[in-house]
């Protein structure tokens, strides 16, 4: 699993939340706080955003199931916990993973500035 890979199923809010969640531990954000914050994004996805996204899927003739709805609009903390655990198991830490994929000190500092504002 690439540490830069996202389990997100859409662009925008969903991908941004997942991407930031995967990178936050690299700048010293507490892992439990990251997972808690990720889980909270589910509430923000409910309603119009989820309805519109599921409508686009339905327009392609795909049946909407509870499992599909969970993939689109869920932010289960155990999913992010498992993803972070895998990155940590394979690379030692999120920061080590990002460094292995070319993250420089300057980029890490910019990432910290962007995520900690």
PDB file of C-alpha atoms in Angstrom:
ATOM      1  CA  UNK A   1       0.000   0.000   0.000  1.00  0.00           C
ATOM      2  CA  UNK A   2       1.387   3.356  -0.948  1.00  0.00           C
ATOM      3  CA  UNK A   3       1.247   5.831   1.910  1.00  0.00           C
ATOM      4  CA  UNK A   4       0.043   8.380  -0.618  1.00  0.00           C
ATOM      5  CA  UNK A   5      -2.800   6.144  -1.758  1.00  0.00           C
ATOM      6  CA  UNK A   6      -6.254   7.101  -0.683  1.00  0.00           C
ATOM      7  CA  UNK A   7      -9.153   4.854   0.197  1.00  0.00           C
ATOM      8  CA  UNK A   8     -11.436   7.650  -0.909  1.00  0.00           C
ATOM      9  CA  UNK A   9     -14.061   6.889  -3.483  1.00  0.00           C
ATOM     10  CA  UNK A  10     -14.500  10.401  -4.799  1.00  0.00           C
ATOM     11  CA  UNK A  11     -12.623  13.623  -5.288  1.00  0.00           C
ATOM     12  CA  UNK A  12     -12.890  16.794  -3.243  1.00  0.00           C
ATOM     13  CA  UNK A  13     -14.030  16.510   0.353  1.00  0.00           C
ATOM     14  CA  UNK A  14     -13.678  12.747   0.582  1.00  0.00           C
ATOM     15  CA  UNK A  15     -10.214  12.541  -0.950  1.00  0.00           C
ATOM     16  CA  UNK A  16      -9.012  15.578   0.970  1.00  0.00           C
ATOM     17  CA  UNK A  17     -10.128  14.161   4.305  1.00  0.00           C
ATOM     18  CA  UNK A  18      -8.498  10.830   3.640  1.00  0.00           C
ATOM     19  CA  UNK A  19      -5.327  12.377   2.253  1.00  0.00           C
ATOM     20  CA  UNK A  20      -4.926  14.747   5.176  1.00  0.00           C
ATOM     21  CA  UNK A  21      -5.676  11.953   7.630  1.00  0.00           C
ATOM     22  CA  UNK A  22      -2.988   9.772   6.105  1.00  0.00           C
ATOM     23  CA  UNK A  23      -0.399  12.544   6.230  1.00  0.00           C
ATOM     24  CA  UNK A  24      -1.173  14.202   9.571  1.00  0.00           C
ATOM     25  CA  UNK A  25       0.829  11.703  11.663  1.00  0.00           C
ATOM     26  CA  UNK A  26       3.917  12.693   9.658  1.00  0.00           C
ATOM     27  CA  UNK A  27       3.822  16.162  11.197  1.00  0.00           C
ATOM     28  CA  UNK A  28       3.327  15.024  14.766  1.00  0.00           C
ATOM     29  CA  UNK A  29      -0.465  15.022  15.011  1.00  0.00           C
ATOM     30  CA  UNK A  30      -1.598  12.400  17.543  1.00  0.00           C
ATOM     31  CA  UNK A  31      -2.682   9.219  15.755  1.00  0.00           C
ATOM     32  CA  UNK A  32      -5.850   8.829  17.860  1.00  0.00           C
ATOM     33  CA  UNK A  33      -6.818  12.445  17.145  1.00  0.00           C
ATOM     34  CA  UNK A  34      -6.339  11.835  13.414  1.00  0.00           C
ATOM     35  CA  UNK A  35      -8.574   8.762  13.512  1.00  0.00           C
ATOM     36  CA  UNK A  36     -11.218  10.577  15.562  1.00  0.00           C
ATOM     37  CA  UNK A  37     -11.196  13.523  13.143  1.00  0.00           C
ATOM     38  CA  UNK A  38     -11.481  11.187  10.148  1.00  0.00           C
ATOM     39  CA  UNK A  39     -14.482   9.439  11.719  1.00  0.00           C
ATOM     40  CA  UNK A  40     -16.148  12.831  12.237  1.00  0.00           C
ATOM     41  CA  UNK A  41     -16.029  13.558   8.491  1.00  0.00           C
ATOM     42  CA  UNK A  42     -18.822  11.030   7.975  1.00  0.00           C
ATOM     43  CA  UNK A  43     -21.334  13.431   9.501  1.00  0.00           C
ATOM     44  CA  UNK A  44     -20.273  16.152   7.052  1.00  0.00           C
ATOM     45  CA  UNK A  45     -20.825  13.840   4.094  1.00  0.00           C
ATOM     46  CA  UNK A  46     -24.444  13.052   4.980  1.00  0.00           C
ATOM     47  CA  UNK A  47     -27.272  14.771   3.178  1.00  0.00           C
ATOM     48  CA  UNK A  48     -26.940  16.650  -0.122  1.00  0.00           C
ATOM     49  CA  UNK A  49     -23.371  15.584  -0.917  1.00  0.00           C
ATOM     50  CA  UNK A  50     -24.073  11.876  -0.425  1.00  0.00           C
ATOM     51  CA  UNK A  51     -27.454  12.106  -2.151  1.00  0.00           C
ATOM     52  CA  UNK A  52     -25.886  13.757  -5.207  1.00  0.00           C
ATOM     53  CA  UNK A  53     -23.007  11.289  -5.368  1.00  0.00           C
ATOM     54  CA  UNK A  54     -25.307   8.275  -5.049  1.00  0.00           C
ATOM     55  CA  UNK A  55     -27.536   9.846  -7.709  1.00  0.00           C
ATOM     56  CA  UNK A  56     -24.606   9.924 -10.135  1.00  0.00           C
ATOM     57  CA  UNK A  57     -23.904   6.262  -9.407  1.00  0.00           C
ATOM     58  CA  UNK A  58     -27.578   5.366  -9.836  1.00  0.00           C
ATOM     59  CA  UNK A  59     -27.600   7.211 -13.194  1.00  0.00           C
ATOM     60  CA  UNK A  60     -25.121   4.607 -14.453  1.00  0.00           C
ATOM     61  CA  UNK A  61     -27.553   1.824 -13.613  1.00  0.00           C
ATOM     62  CA  UNK A  62     -25.745   0.702 -10.481  1.00  0.00           C
ATOM     63  CA  UNK A  63     -27.909  -0.481  -7.606  1.00  0.00           C
ATOM     64  CA  UNK A  64     -27.303   1.403  -4.382  1.00  0.00           C
ATOM     65  CA  UNK A  65     -26.714  -1.011  -1.517  1.00  0.00           C
ATOM     66  CA  UNK A  66     -25.877  -0.355   2.130  1.00  0.00           C
ATOM     67  CA  UNK A  67     -22.311  -1.531   1.457  1.00  0.00           C
ATOM     68  CA  UNK A  68     -21.920   0.900  -1.455  1.00  0.00           C
ATOM     69  CA  UNK A  69     -23.355   3.726   0.625  1.00  0.00           C
ATOM     70  CA  UNK A  70     -20.794   2.940   3.342  1.00  0.00           C
ATOM     71  CA  UNK A  71     -17.965   3.078   0.801  1.00  0.00           C
ATOM     72  CA  UNK A  72     -19.168   6.415  -0.566  1.00  0.00           C
ATOM     73  CA  UNK A  73     -20.201   8.164   2.631  1.00  0.00           C
ATOM     74  CA  UNK A  74     -18.673   6.279   5.518  1.00  0.00           C
ATOM     75  CA  UNK A  75     -15.564   7.179   7.446  1.00  0.00           C
ATOM     76  CA  UNK A  76     -15.142   4.159   9.690  1.00  0.00           C
ATOM     77  CA  UNK A  77     -12.294   4.758  12.125  1.00  0.00           C
ATOM     78  CA  UNK A  78     -11.200   1.134  11.888  1.00  0.00           C
ATOM     79  CA  UNK A  79     -10.495   1.600   8.163  1.00  0.00           C
ATOM     80  CA  UNK A  80      -8.076   4.477   8.733  1.00  0.00           C
ATOM     81  CA  UNK A  81      -6.587   2.706  11.741  1.00  0.00           C
ATOM     82  CA  UNK A  82      -5.889  -0.345   9.566  1.00  0.00           C
ATOM     83  CA  UNK A  83      -4.414   1.792   6.772  1.00  0.00           C
ATOM     84  CA  UNK A  84      -2.110   3.648   9.154  1.00  0.00           C
ATOM     85  CA  UNK A  85      -1.115   0.393  10.853  1.00  0.00           C
ATOM     86  CA  UNK A  86      -0.139  -1.073   7.497  1.00  0.00           C
ATOM     87  CA  UNK A  87       1.944   1.960   6.565  1.00  0.00           C
ATOM     88  CA  UNK A  88       3.630   1.839   9.975  1.00  0.00           C
ATOM     89  CA  UNK A  89       4.264  -1.903   9.652  1.00  0.00           C
ATOM     90  CA  UNK A  90       5.745  -1.558   6.165  1.00  0.00           C
ATOM     91  CA  UNK A  91       7.669   1.704   6.630  1.00  0.00           C
ATOM     92  CA  UNK A  92       8.046   2.282  10.365  1.00  0.00           C
ATOM     93  CA  UNK A  93       6.057   5.525  10.330  1.00  0.00           C
ATOM     94  CA  UNK A  94       3.993   7.723   8.050  1.00  0.00           C
ATOM     95  CA  UNK A  95       6.876  10.183   7.841  1.00  0.00           C
ATOM     96  CA  UNK A  96       9.302   7.411   6.851  1.00  0.00           C
ATOM     97  CA  UNK A  97       6.876   6.312   4.151  1.00  0.00           C
ATOM     98  CA  UNK A  98       6.554   9.825   2.766  1.00  0.00           C
ATOM     99  CA  UNK A  99      10.335  10.286   2.858  1.00  0.00           C
ATOM    100  CA  UNK A 100      10.762   6.971   1.014  1.00  0.00           C
ATOM    101  CA  UNK A 101       8.526   8.411  -1.688  1.00  0.00           C
ATOM    102  CA  UNK A 102      10.589  11.594  -1.973  1.00  0.00           C
ATOM    103  CA  UNK A 103       9.171  13.999   0.620  1.00  0.00           C
ATOM    104  CA  UNK A 104      11.761  16.663   1.411  1.00  0.00           C
ATOM    105  CA  UNK A 105      12.144  18.579   4.675  1.00  0.00           C
ATOM    106  CA  UNK A 106      10.813  21.711   2.966  1.00  0.00           C
ATOM    107  CA  UNK A 107       7.754  19.831   1.703  1.00  0.00           C
ATOM    108  CA  UNK A 108       7.161  18.381   5.162  1.00  0.00           C
ATOM    109  CA  UNK A 109       7.288  21.895   6.607  1.00  0.00           C
ATOM    110  CA  UNK A 110       4.789  23.150   4.007  1.00  0.00           C
ATOM    111  CA  UNK A 111       2.561  20.167   4.781  1.00  0.00           C
ATOM    112  CA  UNK A 112       2.687  21.031   8.485  1.00  0.00           C
ATOM    113  CA  UNK A 113       1.827  24.660   7.729  1.00  0.00           C
ATOM    114  CA  UNK A 114      -1.132  23.620   5.572  1.00  0.00           C
ATOM    115  CA  UNK A 115      -2.536  21.011   7.951  1.00  0.00           C
ATOM    116  CA  UNK A 116      -1.971  22.838  11.213  1.00  0.00           C
ATOM    117  CA  UNK A 117      -3.506  26.187  10.240  1.00  0.00           C
TER     118      UNK A 117
END
